[in-house]
Amino acid sequence: MRYFLAEGWKSTKRNVSLISLGTMAVSIFVLGVFGLILMNLSNVNSNLRSSIEIRVYVEDNLTGQGLGALKQQIESIEGVHRVTYVSKEEGLSRLAKQLGEKAGLVDILGENPLPDTFDVRVFNADSTPDIASRISNLPHIIGVNYGQGFTEKLLSATRFIAVATVVLAVILLGAVMFIVGNTVRLSLVSRAQEIEVMKLVGATDWFIMWPFLIEGMIVGFLGSSLSGICLYVVYRACISRLGLVAPFIPIITETAPVARLCAGLVGLGVLMGVFAGGVFIKKHLEI
Amino acid sequence: MLIRFYDVTKVYPSGATGLFSVNTFIGKGEFVFLVGPSGAGKTTFLKLLTREILPTRGQVLLNGRNITRIRPTEVPYLRRTVRMIFQDFKLLPNKTVYDNVAFALMVTEKPRRQIGALVNEALKLVGIESKAEMYPDELSGGEQQRVSIARAIVGDPTVLLADEPTGNLDMETSWDIMEVLLRINKRGTTVIMSTHNATIVDVLKQRVIELDNGRIVRDDEKGVYEGEAEYNAVLPG
Ligand SMILES: Nc1ncnc2c1ncn2[C@@H]1O[C@H](COP(=O)(O)OP(=O)(O)OP(=O)(O)O)[C@@H](O)[C@H]1O
Ligand SMILES: [Mg+2]
């Protein structure tokens, strides 16, 4: 085993170029960027889905009894989790809070312009549009609002990025194969004589192949860990900058999932390296 | 019984005939010269025994086993018992004499602690132990051929194939190499050697198989060269 490692390392040092390592690192880095975007989008998505609410606006003339009956009607719709009544007064004070310093606006309005509302939470975010339309068909309802359109857009954006990531991963796999294959080819040429002698004196195919597999592994590891580390550092920098400039963007700030992604990239790089090394050595040795 | 060729024909993809319907038998411990004009099929004969090539037709048996039928994964093990040397030595220039010989044991996954003793024994047998730490390009042709013989015999093969081992050497050095090969043969290793050197064949009086156009045209116990190649004047002494 020591022999294989030593041979693989020696051969890597001799045959791997900075350009090919750099190309590989950049490729995997780009893949990692897409992975991070995807991670963040799906994070936003799930946050949003868990906080999604249907706001139901009720006619002004409804009394306590009518409101109670309406609340029951909404609660009886399948898939509705919880219904909270928000009176127009409460609504106004919430608005005032949101407006903060500009709360003076509310006074200018004089009369409270807000309707009474129900905040409806559903069990499954996907059923939101359906439930919303059923609520709007009930009597004494002025309208419903659940951020129509936005959730759909976010979802399709996430899907698009996911597909793009997969396509990119396939293309990059090709690039990595090419780079590792090229390195292995170079070392094949430089070791052709040695391999001839090995075959001559009865080395097994595995014995001949090991150093090349290890070489592929080393190249894969070097390229991917370079990009993994860069990605991690760059993302951390982004988090702290963004935290100052635009704190409202719900970016993932915990380091654990990001570190996991980076480690995954390194693992992927190593696997692709070994795979590419194996494929090329098999092809060129004709064994 | 050791080696048996049974109706062996080799036609190369180019259409050239290497061997044509060859039948022969070589016993354990024999010393055989393979002679014949260029293109007669000598190298083809030897390559069939290491399974570097497969016959188009027929069987090559080694110890009763048809080596044309063994699985590719078994070929390396065949090559540990049937070793070959060449006129161009095929030594690795970046390894010392010692390491070149040890390489043959290392790639066959011999335990490390056994390697040293075996290598030294092989180097002693071919008479080059004093140059163990030198590199091939610091050695003469004859010395390089000794190293390649040491590498071939270090794992104790049963058959040693030599394809024109003296082809690049002067007459005097050739005799040194012959002496080494005969010594190895005396230890029980079967040796098959192709050559164009008539003097060597005539003086040593061993079995001679003559090929021509891929066919065996002569097979003599204690034979002579008998070909059209010119005799070399230098005799041992
Ligand atoms: N790899 C090959 N591809 C095609 N034809 C070949 C190949 N090797 C040998 N031959 C042909 O097979 C025939 C026998 O060749 P071989 O090398 O066995 O002869 P030889 O007796 O060793 O000759 P020499 O004394 O010149 O070494 C020749 O006609 C040669 O051209
Ligand atoms: Mg030949």
XYZ file of C-alpha atoms and ligand atoms in Angstrom:
556
model
C 0.000 0.000 0.000
C 2.829 2.359 0.845
C 4.252 1.633 -2.563
C 0.986 2.556 -4.306
C 0.592 5.788 -2.358
C 4.182 6.774 -2.986
C 3.952 5.987 -6.689
C 0.620 7.757 -7.055
C 1.893 10.856 -5.318
C 5.184 10.943 -7.225
C 3.366 10.586 -10.478
C 0.826 13.261 -9.578
C 3.559 15.725 -8.714
C 5.188 15.040 -12.032
C 2.136 15.203 -14.230
C -0.505 17.443 -12.762
C -0.384 21.039 -13.941
C -1.576 24.092 -12.070
C -3.812 24.901 -15.005
C -5.667 21.631 -14.849
C -5.993 21.817 -11.080
C -7.219 25.404 -11.411
C -9.733 24.473 -14.092
C -11.011 21.694 -11.941
C -11.220 23.900 -8.872
C -13.136 26.567 -10.793
C -15.529 23.971 -12.217
C -16.305 22.534 -8.829
C -16.513 26.013 -7.342
C -19.197 27.000 -9.841
C -21.064 23.839 -9.046
C -20.813 24.698 -5.370
C -22.176 28.214 -5.984
C -25.208 26.712 -7.669
C -25.565 24.279 -4.823
C -25.544 27.143 -2.325
C -28.143 29.118 -4.276
C -30.302 26.030 -4.396
C -29.888 25.460 -0.682
C -30.872 29.042 0.095
C -33.857 29.029 -2.224
C -35.269 25.882 -0.761
C -34.651 27.304 2.678
C -36.616 30.465 1.831
C -39.233 28.269 0.278
C -39.759 26.134 3.325
C -39.719 29.159 5.638
C -42.317 30.775 3.498
C -44.447 27.702 3.290
C -44.509 27.299 7.021
C -45.472 30.960 7.512
C -48.020 31.217 4.739
C -51.315 32.767 5.814
C -54.571 33.577 4.119
C -55.883 36.942 5.133
C -59.668 37.078 4.841
C -61.346 40.513 4.703
C -64.852 40.598 6.118
C -67.761 42.980 5.387
C -68.103 45.882 7.804
C -71.687 45.290 8.931
C -71.115 41.879 10.539
C -71.904 41.583 14.258
C -70.260 39.343 16.823
C -72.661 36.481 16.115
C -72.233 36.687 12.368
C -68.472 36.778 12.804
C -68.579 33.692 15.043
C -70.655 31.801 12.481
C -68.320 32.794 9.677
C -65.296 31.702 11.713
C -66.911 28.308 12.222
C -67.654 28.022 8.530
C -64.023 28.712 7.666
C -62.784 26.308 10.321
C -64.953 23.559 8.869
C -63.190 23.734 5.510
C -60.904 20.759 5.122
C -57.206 21.526 5.477
C -57.676 24.626 7.622
C -55.454 24.533 10.665
C -56.305 27.609 12.684
C -58.431 30.739 12.277
C -57.608 33.890 14.198
C -59.922 36.885 14.339
C -58.236 40.262 14.006
C -60.592 43.173 14.635
C -60.219 46.363 12.615
C -58.891 48.114 15.739
C -56.229 45.487 16.268
C -55.406 45.705 12.592
C -54.923 49.431 12.892
C -52.622 49.168 15.885
C -50.583 46.498 14.057
C -50.308 48.810 11.100
C -49.267 51.628 13.371
C -46.561 49.429 14.804
C -45.327 48.489 11.355
C -45.249 52.107 10.273
C -43.306 53.095 13.385
C -42.347 56.773 13.178
C -44.773 57.399 10.396
C -47.671 56.342 12.609
C -48.971 59.880 12.286
C -50.432 58.762 8.976
C -52.980 56.718 10.848
C -54.226 59.799 12.681
C -54.523 61.724 9.448
C -56.792 59.007 8.105
C -59.182 59.789 10.959
C -61.691 57.025 10.498
C -60.288 53.455 10.608
C -60.173 52.339 6.976
C -59.424 48.680 7.716
C -61.944 45.850 7.573
C -62.227 43.114 10.171
C -60.078 40.151 9.144
C -59.479 36.484 9.802
C -55.940 35.118 9.597
C -56.214 31.566 8.322
C -53.431 29.030 8.634
C -53.558 25.872 6.587
C -51.953 22.500 7.169
C -50.457 22.107 3.731
C -49.098 25.130 1.875
C -49.906 23.523 -1.477
C -53.641 23.661 -0.751
C -53.505 27.422 -0.063
C -54.934 28.618 -3.432
C -57.728 26.045 -3.251
C -58.772 26.894 0.303
C -58.503 30.597 -0.412
C -60.955 30.324 -3.287
C -63.390 28.324 -1.189
C -63.270 30.943 1.548
C -63.874 33.727 -0.949
C -67.080 31.974 -2.012
C -68.522 32.248 1.522
C -70.983 35.053 2.235
C -69.895 38.408 3.750
C -66.352 38.105 2.406
C -64.829 41.097 0.655
C -61.696 39.349 -0.442
C -58.777 37.085 0.370
C -55.035 37.614 0.129
C -52.237 35.095 0.441
C -49.510 36.632 -1.682
C -50.967 35.130 -4.859
C -48.379 34.556 -7.553
C -45.312 35.044 -5.398
C -45.138 31.532 -3.971
C -45.633 30.061 -7.413
C -42.788 32.145 -8.778
C -40.463 31.152 -5.999
C -41.266 27.521 -6.513
C -40.592 27.631 -10.240
C -37.355 29.551 -9.659
C -36.243 26.833 -7.276
C -37.074 24.171 -9.807
C -35.158 26.003 -12.492
C -32.065 26.306 -10.324
C -32.323 22.641 -9.383
C -32.404 21.581 -13.035
C -29.570 23.962 -13.858
C -27.507 22.501 -11.034
C -27.992 18.980 -12.305
C -27.136 19.965 -15.888
C -24.093 21.815 -14.633
C -23.034 18.844 -12.539
C -23.131 16.628 -15.618
C -21.100 19.075 -17.674
C -18.591 19.469 -14.876
C -18.337 15.727 -14.505
C -17.229 15.717 -18.111
C -14.676 18.439 -17.418
C -13.293 16.653 -14.387
C -13.101 13.391 -16.315
C -11.189 15.185 -19.022
C -8.726 16.772 -16.617
C -8.072 13.647 -14.587
C -7.944 11.596 -17.766
C -5.347 13.943 -19.173
C -3.187 13.737 -16.073
C -3.416 9.977 -16.080
C -2.575 9.898 -19.776
C 0.531 11.959 -19.164
C 1.672 9.678 -16.396
C 0.905 6.675 -18.569
C 3.271 8.038 -21.178
C 5.955 8.813 -18.628
C 5.602 5.389 -17.079
C 5.081 3.357 -20.243
C 8.413 1.590 -19.876
C 7.769 0.742 -16.268
C 4.336 -0.643 -17.093
C 5.813 -2.765 -19.878
C 8.281 -4.281 -17.416
C 5.561 -4.776 -14.839
C 3.492 -6.770 -17.294
C 6.576 -8.673 -18.364
C 7.436 -9.923 -14.898
C 3.856 -10.733 -13.970
C 2.270 -7.812 -12.117
C -1.486 -8.127 -11.863
C -3.702 -5.554 -13.537
C -4.788 -4.256 -10.154
C -1.216 -3.798 -9.100
C -0.565 -1.746 -12.222
C -3.763 0.257 -11.856
C -3.545 1.241 -8.190
C -1.073 4.090 -8.557
C -3.268 5.591 -11.279
C -6.414 5.320 -9.209
C -4.590 6.996 -6.373
C -3.360 9.642 -8.741
C -6.936 10.310 -9.853
C -7.967 10.466 -6.242
C -5.229 12.930 -5.365
C -6.017 15.176 -8.330
C -9.715 15.031 -7.460
C -8.980 15.800 -3.849
C -6.641 18.693 -4.564
C -8.950 20.328 -7.085
C -12.100 19.926 -5.056
C -10.689 20.850 -1.668
C -9.240 23.997 -3.192
C -12.689 24.982 -4.424
C -14.400 23.716 -1.278
C -12.277 25.941 0.924
C -12.689 28.943 -1.383
C -16.434 28.447 -1.466
C -16.650 28.255 2.292
C -14.559 31.360 2.820
C -16.383 33.354 0.148
C -19.764 32.375 1.523
C -18.802 33.352 5.040
C -17.671 36.726 3.740
C -20.966 37.105 1.888
C -22.962 36.348 5.001
C -21.244 38.987 7.089
C -21.420 41.644 4.332
C -25.025 40.898 3.555
C -25.887 40.897 7.221
C -24.851 44.577 7.272
C -26.153 45.712 3.925
C -29.376 43.778 3.555
C -30.348 41.966 6.735
C -33.852 41.251 5.439
C -32.603 38.675 2.893
C -33.240 35.332 4.576
C -29.829 33.781 3.743
C -28.651 30.657 5.534
C -26.264 31.816 8.227
C -25.495 28.616 10.098
C -22.133 27.226 9.045
C -22.940 23.537 9.461
C -24.991 23.015 6.278
C -22.546 25.080 4.225
C -19.615 23.121 5.595
C -21.493 19.934 4.746
C -21.972 21.103 1.181
C -18.262 21.916 0.863
C -17.287 18.540 2.301
C -19.724 16.926 -0.130
C -18.006 18.702 -3.013
C -14.635 17.349 -1.887
C -16.101 13.849 -1.667
C -17.583 14.263 -5.125
C -14.238 15.438 -6.484
C -12.412 12.437 -5.027
C -14.997 10.014 -6.385
C -14.916 11.559 -9.837
C -11.118 11.481 -9.762
C -10.950 7.790 -8.949
C -13.643 7.014 -11.478
C -11.970 8.989 -14.250
C -8.568 7.521 -13.405
C -10.008 4.014 -13.534
C -11.808 4.551 -16.818
C -8.796 6.022 -18.572
C -6.223 3.550 -17.293
C -8.506 0.683 -18.246
C -8.930 2.100 -21.716
C -5.280 2.870 -22.343
C -3.737 -0.203 -20.809
C -6.064 -2.507 -22.702
C -6.217 -4.786 -19.744
C 6.381 -33.001 -19.667
C 6.674 -29.272 -19.728
C 5.959 -27.486 -22.993
C 3.907 -28.829 -25.838
C 2.876 -27.085 -29.060
C -0.025 -28.840 -30.687
C -0.759 -27.815 -34.292
C -0.053 -24.165 -33.503
C -0.682 -21.605 -36.211
C -0.329 -17.879 -35.742
C -1.528 -15.521 -38.432
C -1.088 -11.838 -37.563
C -3.895 -9.385 -38.271
C -1.735 -8.021 -41.089
C -1.986 -11.419 -42.780
C 1.651 -12.377 -42.103
C 2.142 -15.927 -40.920
C 4.175 -16.168 -37.717
C 3.930 -19.911 -37.202
C 2.261 -22.577 -39.286
C 1.036 -25.873 -37.845
C 3.872 -26.324 -35.374
C 4.037 -29.462 -33.235
C 6.797 -29.879 -30.699
C 7.666 -30.914 -27.215
C 10.229 -29.511 -24.796
C 10.972 -31.330 -21.552
C 11.762 -29.949 -18.140
C 15.341 -28.750 -17.767
C 16.138 -28.769 -21.482
C 18.266 -26.175 -23.230
C 16.935 -25.381 -26.699
C 18.274 -23.127 -29.445
C 15.687 -21.654 -31.776
C 17.308 -20.800 -35.099
C 16.219 -19.751 -38.554
C 16.326 -16.756 -40.859
C 14.794 -13.425 -40.006
C 11.018 -13.637 -40.063
C 11.073 -17.414 -39.525
C 8.842 -17.172 -36.447
C 11.271 -17.442 -33.513
C 9.930 -14.452 -31.617
C 6.380 -15.580 -32.371
C 7.197 -18.966 -30.830
C 8.467 -17.349 -27.622
C 5.643 -14.797 -27.338
C 3.082 -17.588 -27.474
C 4.641 -19.031 -24.319
C 4.256 -15.806 -22.315
C 0.816 -15.274 -23.811
C 1.796 -11.966 -25.199
C -0.023 -13.264 -28.268
C -2.668 -15.927 -28.779
C -2.464 -18.570 -31.516
C -4.916 -18.434 -34.383
C -5.285 -22.185 -34.112
C -3.945 -24.976 -31.921
C -2.908 -25.331 -28.314
C 0.112 -24.372 -26.264
C 0.415 -26.556 -23.183
C 2.535 -25.765 -20.146
C 2.683 -28.537 -17.587
C -0.423 -30.005 -19.162
C -2.351 -26.732 -19.007
C -3.586 -25.105 -22.146
C -2.300 -21.583 -21.649
C -4.254 -20.239 -24.620
C -7.384 -20.864 -22.581
C -6.461 -19.353 -19.230
C -8.352 -16.299 -18.027
C -6.707 -12.885 -18.467
C -6.427 -12.544 -14.700
C -4.222 -15.642 -14.651
C -1.755 -14.342 -17.224
C 0.349 -12.451 -14.632
C 0.840 -15.691 -12.702
C 1.899 -17.463 -15.889
C 4.502 -14.754 -16.445
C 5.986 -15.381 -13.025
C 6.840 -18.928 -14.092
C 7.715 -18.131 -17.707
C 10.105 -15.194 -17.859
C 11.590 -13.596 -20.939
C 14.741 -11.585 -21.705
C 15.478 -9.507 -24.802
C 18.342 -8.183 -26.813
C 17.537 -4.637 -25.638
C 17.473 -5.619 -21.911
C 14.422 -3.465 -21.033
C 15.942 -2.179 -17.804
C 14.469 0.856 -16.062
C 17.019 3.671 -16.361
C 15.998 5.499 -13.193
C 16.468 2.497 -10.937
C 19.693 0.980 -9.660
C 20.730 -2.544 -10.590
C 19.465 -3.742 -7.243
C 16.118 -1.956 -7.612
C 15.633 -3.195 -11.161
C 15.890 -6.766 -9.931
C 13.885 -6.134 -6.767
C 11.158 -4.573 -8.925
C 10.294 -7.993 -10.334
C 9.651 -9.278 -6.820
C 7.883 -6.181 -5.642
C 5.293 -6.221 -8.396
C 4.585 -9.859 -7.622
C 3.810 -8.786 -4.066
C 6.592 -10.772 -2.452
C 6.933 -9.942 1.259
C 9.454 -7.168 1.754
C 11.766 -9.002 4.123
C 12.311 -11.834 1.612
C 13.255 -9.547 -1.261
C 16.759 -8.541 -0.175
C 18.179 -12.049 0.126
C 16.617 -13.223 -3.141
C 17.905 -10.215 -5.091
C 21.432 -10.645 -3.773
C 21.372 -14.321 -4.641
C 20.244 -13.570 -8.204
C 22.874 -10.854 -8.622
C 25.544 -13.266 -7.423
C 24.338 -15.965 -9.802
C 24.815 -13.686 -12.814
C 28.052 -12.279 -11.355
C 27.099 -8.613 -10.984
C 26.721 -8.255 -7.217
C 29.527 -5.692 -7.035
C 27.565 -3.234 -9.190
C 24.291 -3.421 -7.306
C 24.140 0.313 -6.602
C 24.976 1.463 -10.129
C 22.492 2.604 -12.766
C 21.986 0.761 -16.067
C 23.616 3.485 -18.187
C 26.788 3.123 -16.102
C 27.100 -0.505 -17.206
C 28.355 -2.242 -20.344
C 25.913 -4.106 -22.571
C 26.979 -7.460 -21.202
C 26.533 -6.265 -17.649
C 23.096 -4.896 -18.476
C 22.105 -8.245 -19.936
C 23.257 -9.926 -16.728
C 21.002 -7.603 -14.771
C 18.053 -8.414 -17.014
C 18.763 -12.135 -16.538
C 18.898 -11.625 -12.782
C 15.542 -9.879 -12.950
C 14.109 -12.731 -14.996
C 15.258 -15.515 -12.691
C 14.805 -13.831 -9.328
C 11.348 -15.274 -8.732
C 12.664 -18.738 -9.664
C 10.708 -19.272 -12.902
C 10.477 -22.730 -14.443
C 11.109 -21.459 -17.952
C 13.492 -18.768 -19.161
C 12.911 -17.492 -22.690
C 15.735 -15.535 -24.302
C 15.027 -13.690 -27.544
C 18.419 -13.097 -29.162
C 20.008 -12.262 -25.794
C 23.434 -11.773 -27.372
C 22.127 -9.834 -30.360
C 23.611 -6.536 -29.196
C 26.822 -7.927 -27.704
C 30.272 -8.665 -29.042
C 31.435 -12.245 -29.229
C 33.405 -12.299 -26.027
C 30.603 -10.782 -23.985
C 28.182 -13.175 -25.639
C 30.149 -16.092 -24.262
C 29.885 -14.620 -20.775
C 26.134 -14.437 -21.154
C 25.990 -18.007 -22.471
C 27.914 -19.143 -19.448
C 25.317 -17.507 -17.193
C 22.427 -19.039 -19.133
C 23.965 -22.515 -18.977
C 24.544 -22.148 -15.265
C 20.892 -21.241 -14.797
C 19.880 -24.203 -16.958
C 22.015 -26.508 -14.788
C 19.980 -25.392 -11.756
C 16.932 -26.911 -13.429
C 15.401 -23.993 -15.328
C 14.287 -24.785 -18.862
C 15.927 -22.338 -21.289
C 14.739 -21.590 -24.818
C 16.941 -19.178 -26.698
C 16.518 -17.748 -30.178
C 19.725 -16.736 -31.900
C 21.466 -15.928 -35.158
C 24.858 -16.714 -33.650
C 26.095 -19.873 -35.422
C 29.287 -20.148 -33.418
C 27.511 -20.340 -30.123
C 25.068 -22.957 -31.390
C 27.784 -25.062 -32.977
C 30.102 -25.004 -29.988
C 27.538 -25.687 -27.302
C 25.914 -28.692 -28.998
C 22.451 -28.399 -27.534
C 19.080 -29.240 -28.985
C 18.393 -27.078 -32.051
C 14.955 -26.345 -33.495
C 15.129 -24.640 -36.866
C 12.178 -22.632 -38.124
C 11.610 -21.410 -41.622
C 8.560 -19.570 -42.820
C 6.754 -20.455 -39.626
C 7.412 -24.197 -39.909
C 9.784 -26.467 -37.999
C 12.184 -27.710 -40.636
C 14.672 -29.407 -38.311
C 14.866 -30.583 -34.719
C 18.254 -32.083 -33.727
C 19.599 -33.308 -30.406
C 23.088 -31.807 -30.031
C 22.571 -29.921 -33.273
C 24.474 -27.234 -35.123
C 23.412 -23.953 -36.655
C 23.617 -25.112 -40.286
C 21.995 -21.982 -41.648
C 23.344 -19.546 -44.207
C 24.547 -17.133 -41.486
C 28.284 -16.545 -41.594
C 30.416 -18.214 -38.945
C 32.005 -15.983 -36.425
C 35.694 -16.576 -36.067
C 36.077 -15.898 -32.377
C 35.995 -19.089 -30.359
C 36.116 -19.398 -26.585
C 39.486 -19.539 -24.980
N 3.208 -7.845 -34.452
C 3.235 -8.332 -35.696
N 2.312 -7.943 -36.588
C 2.308 -8.435 -37.828
N 3.188 -9.303 -38.287
C 4.160 -9.746 -37.470
C 4.221 -9.264 -36.120
N 5.278 -9.859 -35.521
C 5.838 -10.661 -36.438
N 5.170 -10.606 -37.610
C 5.470 -11.372 -38.803
O 5.508 -12.738 -38.489
C 6.598 -13.373 -39.095
C 7.482 -14.021 -38.055
O 8.031 -12.972 -37.253
P 8.966 -13.237 -36.010
O 9.171 -11.943 -35.334
O 8.412 -14.349 -35.218
O 10.299 -13.703 -36.711
P 11.745 -13.961 -36.068
O 12.123 -15.336 -36.420
O 11.748 -13.587 -34.654
O 12.622 -12.928 -36.888
P 13.953 -12.156 -36.423
O 15.073 -13.137 -36.509
O 14.102 -11.075 -37.435
O 13.719 -11.655 -35.054
C 7.289 -12.315 -39.932
O 6.822 -12.425 -41.261
C 6.830 -11.013 -39.324
O 6.768 -10.021 -40.314
Mg 12.679 -12.110 -33.477
